[in-house]
Coordinates of C-alpha atoms in Angstrom, one line a residue:
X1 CA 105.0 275.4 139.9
X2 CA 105.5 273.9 143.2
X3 CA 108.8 272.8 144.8
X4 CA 108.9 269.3 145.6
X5 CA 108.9 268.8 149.5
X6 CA 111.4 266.9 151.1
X7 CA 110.7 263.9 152.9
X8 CA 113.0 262.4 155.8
X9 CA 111.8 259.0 156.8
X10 CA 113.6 259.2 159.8
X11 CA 112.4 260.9 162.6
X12 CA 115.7 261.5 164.0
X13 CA 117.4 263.0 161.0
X14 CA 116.1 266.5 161.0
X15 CA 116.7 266.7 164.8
X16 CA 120.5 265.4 164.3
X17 CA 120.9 267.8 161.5
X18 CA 120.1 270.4 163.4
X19 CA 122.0 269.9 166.8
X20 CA 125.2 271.3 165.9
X21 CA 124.1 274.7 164.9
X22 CA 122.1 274.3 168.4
X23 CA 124.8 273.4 170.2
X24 CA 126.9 276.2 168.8
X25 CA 123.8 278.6 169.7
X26 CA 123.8 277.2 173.0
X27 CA 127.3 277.1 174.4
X28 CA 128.6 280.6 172.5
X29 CA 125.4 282.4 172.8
X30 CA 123.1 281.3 175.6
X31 CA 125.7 279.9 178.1
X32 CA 127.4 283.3 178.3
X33 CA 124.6 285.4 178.5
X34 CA 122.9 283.3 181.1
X35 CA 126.2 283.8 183.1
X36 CA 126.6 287.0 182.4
X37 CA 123.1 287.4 183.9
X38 CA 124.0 285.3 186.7
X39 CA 127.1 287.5 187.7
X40 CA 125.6 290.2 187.4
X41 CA 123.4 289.8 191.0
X42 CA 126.7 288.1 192.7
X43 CA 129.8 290.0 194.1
X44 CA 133.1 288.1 194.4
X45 CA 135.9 288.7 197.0
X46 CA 139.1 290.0 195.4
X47 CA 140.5 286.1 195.2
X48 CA 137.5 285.0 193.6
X49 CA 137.4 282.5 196.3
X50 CA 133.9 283.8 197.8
X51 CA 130.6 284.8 195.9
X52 CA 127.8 286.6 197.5
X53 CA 124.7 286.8 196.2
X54 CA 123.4 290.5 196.4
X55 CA 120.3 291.2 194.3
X56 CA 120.5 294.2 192.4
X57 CA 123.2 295.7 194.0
X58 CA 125.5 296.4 191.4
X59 CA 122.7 297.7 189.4
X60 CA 122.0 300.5 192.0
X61 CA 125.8 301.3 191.8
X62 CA 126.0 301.4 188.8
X63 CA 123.7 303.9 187.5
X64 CA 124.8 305.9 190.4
X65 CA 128.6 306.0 188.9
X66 CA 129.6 309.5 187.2
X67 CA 131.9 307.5 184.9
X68 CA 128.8 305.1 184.0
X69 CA 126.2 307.8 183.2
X70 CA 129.3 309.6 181.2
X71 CA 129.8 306.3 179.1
X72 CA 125.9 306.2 178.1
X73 CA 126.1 309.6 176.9
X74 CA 129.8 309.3 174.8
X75 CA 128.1 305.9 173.1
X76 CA 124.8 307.6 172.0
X77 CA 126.8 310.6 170.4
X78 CA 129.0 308.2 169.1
X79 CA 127.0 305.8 167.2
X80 CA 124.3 308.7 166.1
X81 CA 127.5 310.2 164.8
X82 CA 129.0 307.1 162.8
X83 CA 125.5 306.2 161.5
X84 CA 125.0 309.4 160.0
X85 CA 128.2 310.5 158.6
X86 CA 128.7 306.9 157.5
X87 CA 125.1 306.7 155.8
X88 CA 125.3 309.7 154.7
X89 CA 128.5 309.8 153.0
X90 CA 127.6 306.4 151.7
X91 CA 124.5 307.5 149.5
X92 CA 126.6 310.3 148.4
X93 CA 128.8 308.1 146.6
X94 CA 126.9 305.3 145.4
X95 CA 124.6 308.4 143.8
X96 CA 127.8 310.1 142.4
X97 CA 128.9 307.3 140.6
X98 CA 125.8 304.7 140.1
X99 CA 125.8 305.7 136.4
X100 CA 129.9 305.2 136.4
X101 CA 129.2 301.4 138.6
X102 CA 127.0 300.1 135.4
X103 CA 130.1 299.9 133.1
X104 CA 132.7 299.2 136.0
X105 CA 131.8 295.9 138.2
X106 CA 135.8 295.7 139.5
X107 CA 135.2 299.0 141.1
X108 CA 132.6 297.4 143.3
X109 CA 134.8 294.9 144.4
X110 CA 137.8 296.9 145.4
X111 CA 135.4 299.5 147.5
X112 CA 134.3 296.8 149.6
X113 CA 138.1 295.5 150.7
X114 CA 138.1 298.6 153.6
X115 CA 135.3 296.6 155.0
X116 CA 137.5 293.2 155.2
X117 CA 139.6 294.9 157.1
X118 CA 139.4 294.1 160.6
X119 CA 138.7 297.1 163.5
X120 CA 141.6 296.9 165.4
X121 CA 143.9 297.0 162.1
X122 CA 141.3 300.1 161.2
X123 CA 142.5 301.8 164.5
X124 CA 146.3 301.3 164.3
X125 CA 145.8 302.9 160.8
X126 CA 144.0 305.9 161.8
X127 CA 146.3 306.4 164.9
X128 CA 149.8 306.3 162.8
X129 CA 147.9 308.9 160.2
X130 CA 146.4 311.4 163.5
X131 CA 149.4 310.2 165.7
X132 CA 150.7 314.1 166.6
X133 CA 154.5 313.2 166.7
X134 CA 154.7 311.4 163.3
X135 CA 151.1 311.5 161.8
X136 CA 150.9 313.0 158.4
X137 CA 147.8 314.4 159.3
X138 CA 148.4 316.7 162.2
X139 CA 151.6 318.2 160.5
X140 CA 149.0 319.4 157.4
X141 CA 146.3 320.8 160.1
X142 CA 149.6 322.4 161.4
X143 CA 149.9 324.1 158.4
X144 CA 146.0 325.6 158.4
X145 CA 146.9 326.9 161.9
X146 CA 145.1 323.8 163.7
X147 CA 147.0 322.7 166.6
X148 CA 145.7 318.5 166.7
X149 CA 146.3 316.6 169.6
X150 CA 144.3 313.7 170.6
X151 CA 146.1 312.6 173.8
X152 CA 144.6 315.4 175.6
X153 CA 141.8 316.8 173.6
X154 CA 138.8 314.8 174.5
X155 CA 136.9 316.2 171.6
X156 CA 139.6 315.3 169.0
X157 CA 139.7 312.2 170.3
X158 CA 136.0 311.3 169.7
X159 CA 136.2 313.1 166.1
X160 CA 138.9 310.2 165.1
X161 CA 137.2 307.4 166.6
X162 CA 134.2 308.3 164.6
X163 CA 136.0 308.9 161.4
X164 CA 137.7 305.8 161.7
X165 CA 134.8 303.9 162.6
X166 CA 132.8 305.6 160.0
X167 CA 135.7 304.7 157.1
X168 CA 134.9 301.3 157.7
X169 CA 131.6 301.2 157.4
X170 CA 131.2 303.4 154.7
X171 CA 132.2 300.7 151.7
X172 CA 129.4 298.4 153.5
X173 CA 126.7 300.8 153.0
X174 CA 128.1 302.4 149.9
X175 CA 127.5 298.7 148.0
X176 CA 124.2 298.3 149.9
X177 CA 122.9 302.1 148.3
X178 CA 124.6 301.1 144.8
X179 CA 122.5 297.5 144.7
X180 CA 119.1 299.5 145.8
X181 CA 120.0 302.7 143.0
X182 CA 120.0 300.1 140.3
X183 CA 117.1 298.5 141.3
X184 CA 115.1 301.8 141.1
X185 CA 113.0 301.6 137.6
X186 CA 114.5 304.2 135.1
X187 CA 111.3 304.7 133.3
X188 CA 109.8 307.0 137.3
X189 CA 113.0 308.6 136.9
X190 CA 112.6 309.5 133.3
X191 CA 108.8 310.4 133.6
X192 CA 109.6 312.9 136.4
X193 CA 112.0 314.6 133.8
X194 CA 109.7 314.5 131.2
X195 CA 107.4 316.4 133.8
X196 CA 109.6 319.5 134.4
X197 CA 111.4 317.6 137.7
X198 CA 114.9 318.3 138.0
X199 CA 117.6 315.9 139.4
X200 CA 117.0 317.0 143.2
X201 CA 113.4 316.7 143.1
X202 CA 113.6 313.6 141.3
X203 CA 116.2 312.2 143.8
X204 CA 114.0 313.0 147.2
X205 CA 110.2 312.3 145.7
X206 CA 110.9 309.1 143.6
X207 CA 114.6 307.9 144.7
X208 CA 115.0 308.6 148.0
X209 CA 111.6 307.1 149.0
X210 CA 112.3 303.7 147.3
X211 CA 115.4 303.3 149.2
X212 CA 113.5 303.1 152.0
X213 CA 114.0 299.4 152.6
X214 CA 117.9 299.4 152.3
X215 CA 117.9 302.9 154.1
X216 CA 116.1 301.0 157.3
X217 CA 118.8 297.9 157.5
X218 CA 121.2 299.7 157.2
X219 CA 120.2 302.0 160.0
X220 CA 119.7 299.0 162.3
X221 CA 122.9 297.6 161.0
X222 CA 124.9 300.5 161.8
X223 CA 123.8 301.2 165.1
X224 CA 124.5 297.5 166.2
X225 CA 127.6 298.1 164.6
X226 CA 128.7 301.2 166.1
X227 CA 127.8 299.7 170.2
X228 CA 129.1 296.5 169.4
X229 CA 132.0 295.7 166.8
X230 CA 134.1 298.9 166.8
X231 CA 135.9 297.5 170.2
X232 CA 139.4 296.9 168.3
X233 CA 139.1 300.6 167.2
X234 CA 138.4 302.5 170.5
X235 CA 141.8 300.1 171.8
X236 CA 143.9 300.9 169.5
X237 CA 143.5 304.6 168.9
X238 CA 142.2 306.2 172.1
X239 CA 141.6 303.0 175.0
X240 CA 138.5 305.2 175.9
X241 CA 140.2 308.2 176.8
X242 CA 141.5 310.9 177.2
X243 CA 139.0 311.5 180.3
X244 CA 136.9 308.6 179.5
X245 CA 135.8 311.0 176.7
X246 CA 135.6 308.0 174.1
X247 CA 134.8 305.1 177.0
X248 CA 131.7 304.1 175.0
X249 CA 130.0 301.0 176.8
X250 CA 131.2 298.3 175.1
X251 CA 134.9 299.2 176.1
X252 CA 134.0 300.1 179.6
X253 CA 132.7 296.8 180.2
X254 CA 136.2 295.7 178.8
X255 CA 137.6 297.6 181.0
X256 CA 136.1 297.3 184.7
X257 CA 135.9 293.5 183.6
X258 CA 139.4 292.5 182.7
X259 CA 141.7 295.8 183.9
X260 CA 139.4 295.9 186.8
X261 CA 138.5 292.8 187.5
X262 CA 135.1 293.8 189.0
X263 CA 133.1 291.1 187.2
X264 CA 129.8 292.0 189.0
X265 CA 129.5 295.7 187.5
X266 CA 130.9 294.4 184.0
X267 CA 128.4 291.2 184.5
X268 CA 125.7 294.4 185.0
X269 CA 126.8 296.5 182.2
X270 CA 126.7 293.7 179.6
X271 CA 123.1 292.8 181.0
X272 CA 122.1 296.9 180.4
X273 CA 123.8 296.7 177.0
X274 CA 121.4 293.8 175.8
X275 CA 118.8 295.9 176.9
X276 CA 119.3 298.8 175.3
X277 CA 119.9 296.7 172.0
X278 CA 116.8 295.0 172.5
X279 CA 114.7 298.3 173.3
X280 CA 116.0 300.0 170.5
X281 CA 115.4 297.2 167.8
X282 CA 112.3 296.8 169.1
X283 CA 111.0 300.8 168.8
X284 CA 112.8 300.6 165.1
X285 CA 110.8 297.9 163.5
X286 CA 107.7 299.0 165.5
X287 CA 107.5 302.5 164.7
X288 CA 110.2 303.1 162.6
X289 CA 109.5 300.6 160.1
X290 CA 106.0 301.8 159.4
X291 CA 107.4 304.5 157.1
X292 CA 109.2 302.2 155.3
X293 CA 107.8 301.3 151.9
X294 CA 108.4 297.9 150.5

């Protein structure tokens, strides 16, 4: 049965109905990144009075920064890190209790509050809980004879970022898992059995492979989580130190942008970032997709 087609019989409507999303698109989205673009072959004075035009300057410069280089390194560790512990923890729980979920729906709902929570509210949490004068947490490592101190320890540091970056992801994928586990026929499951195929073997030849689709957006939407949106939590628990040891790039462009006020590197930074996102969204659904099965 077909649906039955629309038909406006002015020609004007469709545009008009559509220019406010465009406008939005075009003054939040394209405006910004256009000047971002713009700034990021200009160098102003320390007024702001005088802007000189200087190619790709600031490119040059920056790839040639120490603290730069450093930055590209701390965000690739940390978002492989949060995507996989995040993922990874995630199918571990929605395959722990999938059978449990089926006969509990208000469990479902209350997993996915952590995810409504918003990052820099994630961060102040996890700083009071790690905080080494008052935190709860480093006064039990105290008592396993582990000293914690994330003020100083750069490697510390970057372990609670990626925890608590990582806790609020985790309820996202954990539904995402749950919805594709129940959409997996019973009857493959139950004929694997019936063939001598225990539960692991079941899980990685019949499971694991049909999750395949919800496995792949999550990956993409974890990564472009990780670089993008866990800002408020790098702030409030380490502001990208100690050392620059959690400056990911996100925060660094923060940082030489508004604490710095050199709006031609962060102008160049932002421009890099968009690449990377691009490049690597591209190489996912070009190669990585093709071992996907739909």
């Amino acid at each position: 049965m077909q649906a039955k087609r629309t038909i406006f019989p002015n020609k004007l409507l469709p545009y008009l109905l559509l220019a406010p999303q465009l406008a939005v698109t075009l003054v939040f989205f394209i405006w910004p990144a256009a000047q971002a673009v713009k700034s990021s072959f200009e160098r102003e004075d320390p007024f702001g009075f005088r802007t000189t035009f200087i190619w790709f300057e600031n490119y040059q410069r920056l790839f040639a920064d120490p603290g730069y280089v450093n930055a590209l390194w701390v965000t690739g560790v940390f978002a492989i890190s949060v995507t996989l512990f995040s993922m990874s923890l995630s199918l571990v729980l929605a395959v722990a209790v999938n059978r449990v979920l089926r006969t509990n729906r208000i469990y479902t709902t209350l997993l996915v509050w952590p995810y409504a929570v918003a990052p820099v509210v994630v961060g102040i949490l996890w700083w009071f809980m790690f905080n080494p004068t008052i935190g709860i947490a480093p006064y039990l490592l105290r008592g396993l004879g582990i000293g914690w101190n994330h003020r100083v320890n750069g490697e510390q540091a970057m372990l609670l970022v990626i925890i608590a970056a990582s806790w609020k992801q985790i309820s996202y994928n954990f539904l995402f898992f749950v919805a594709g586990l129940q959409s997996v026929p019973q009857s493959l499951s139950e004929a694997a059995a019936i063939d001598g195929a225990g539960p692991m073997k079941r899980f990685w030849t019949i499971i694991f492979p049909l999750l395949s689709p919800t496995s792949f957006f999550l990956l993409i939407v974890n990564i472009n989580y990780a670089m993008f949106d866990t800002f408020g939590i790098i702030d409030a628990t380490t502001s990208g130190g100690p050392g620059q040891a959690t400056n990911i790039l996100v925060y660094k462009v923060y940082a030489d942008g508004f604490l710095g006020l050199n709006i031609g590197s962060s102008a160049a930074q932002s421009v890099v970032l968009m690449l990377i996102v691009i490049a690597l969204t591209v190489v996912q659904f070009r190669y990585v997709e093709r071992r996907v099965q739909y």
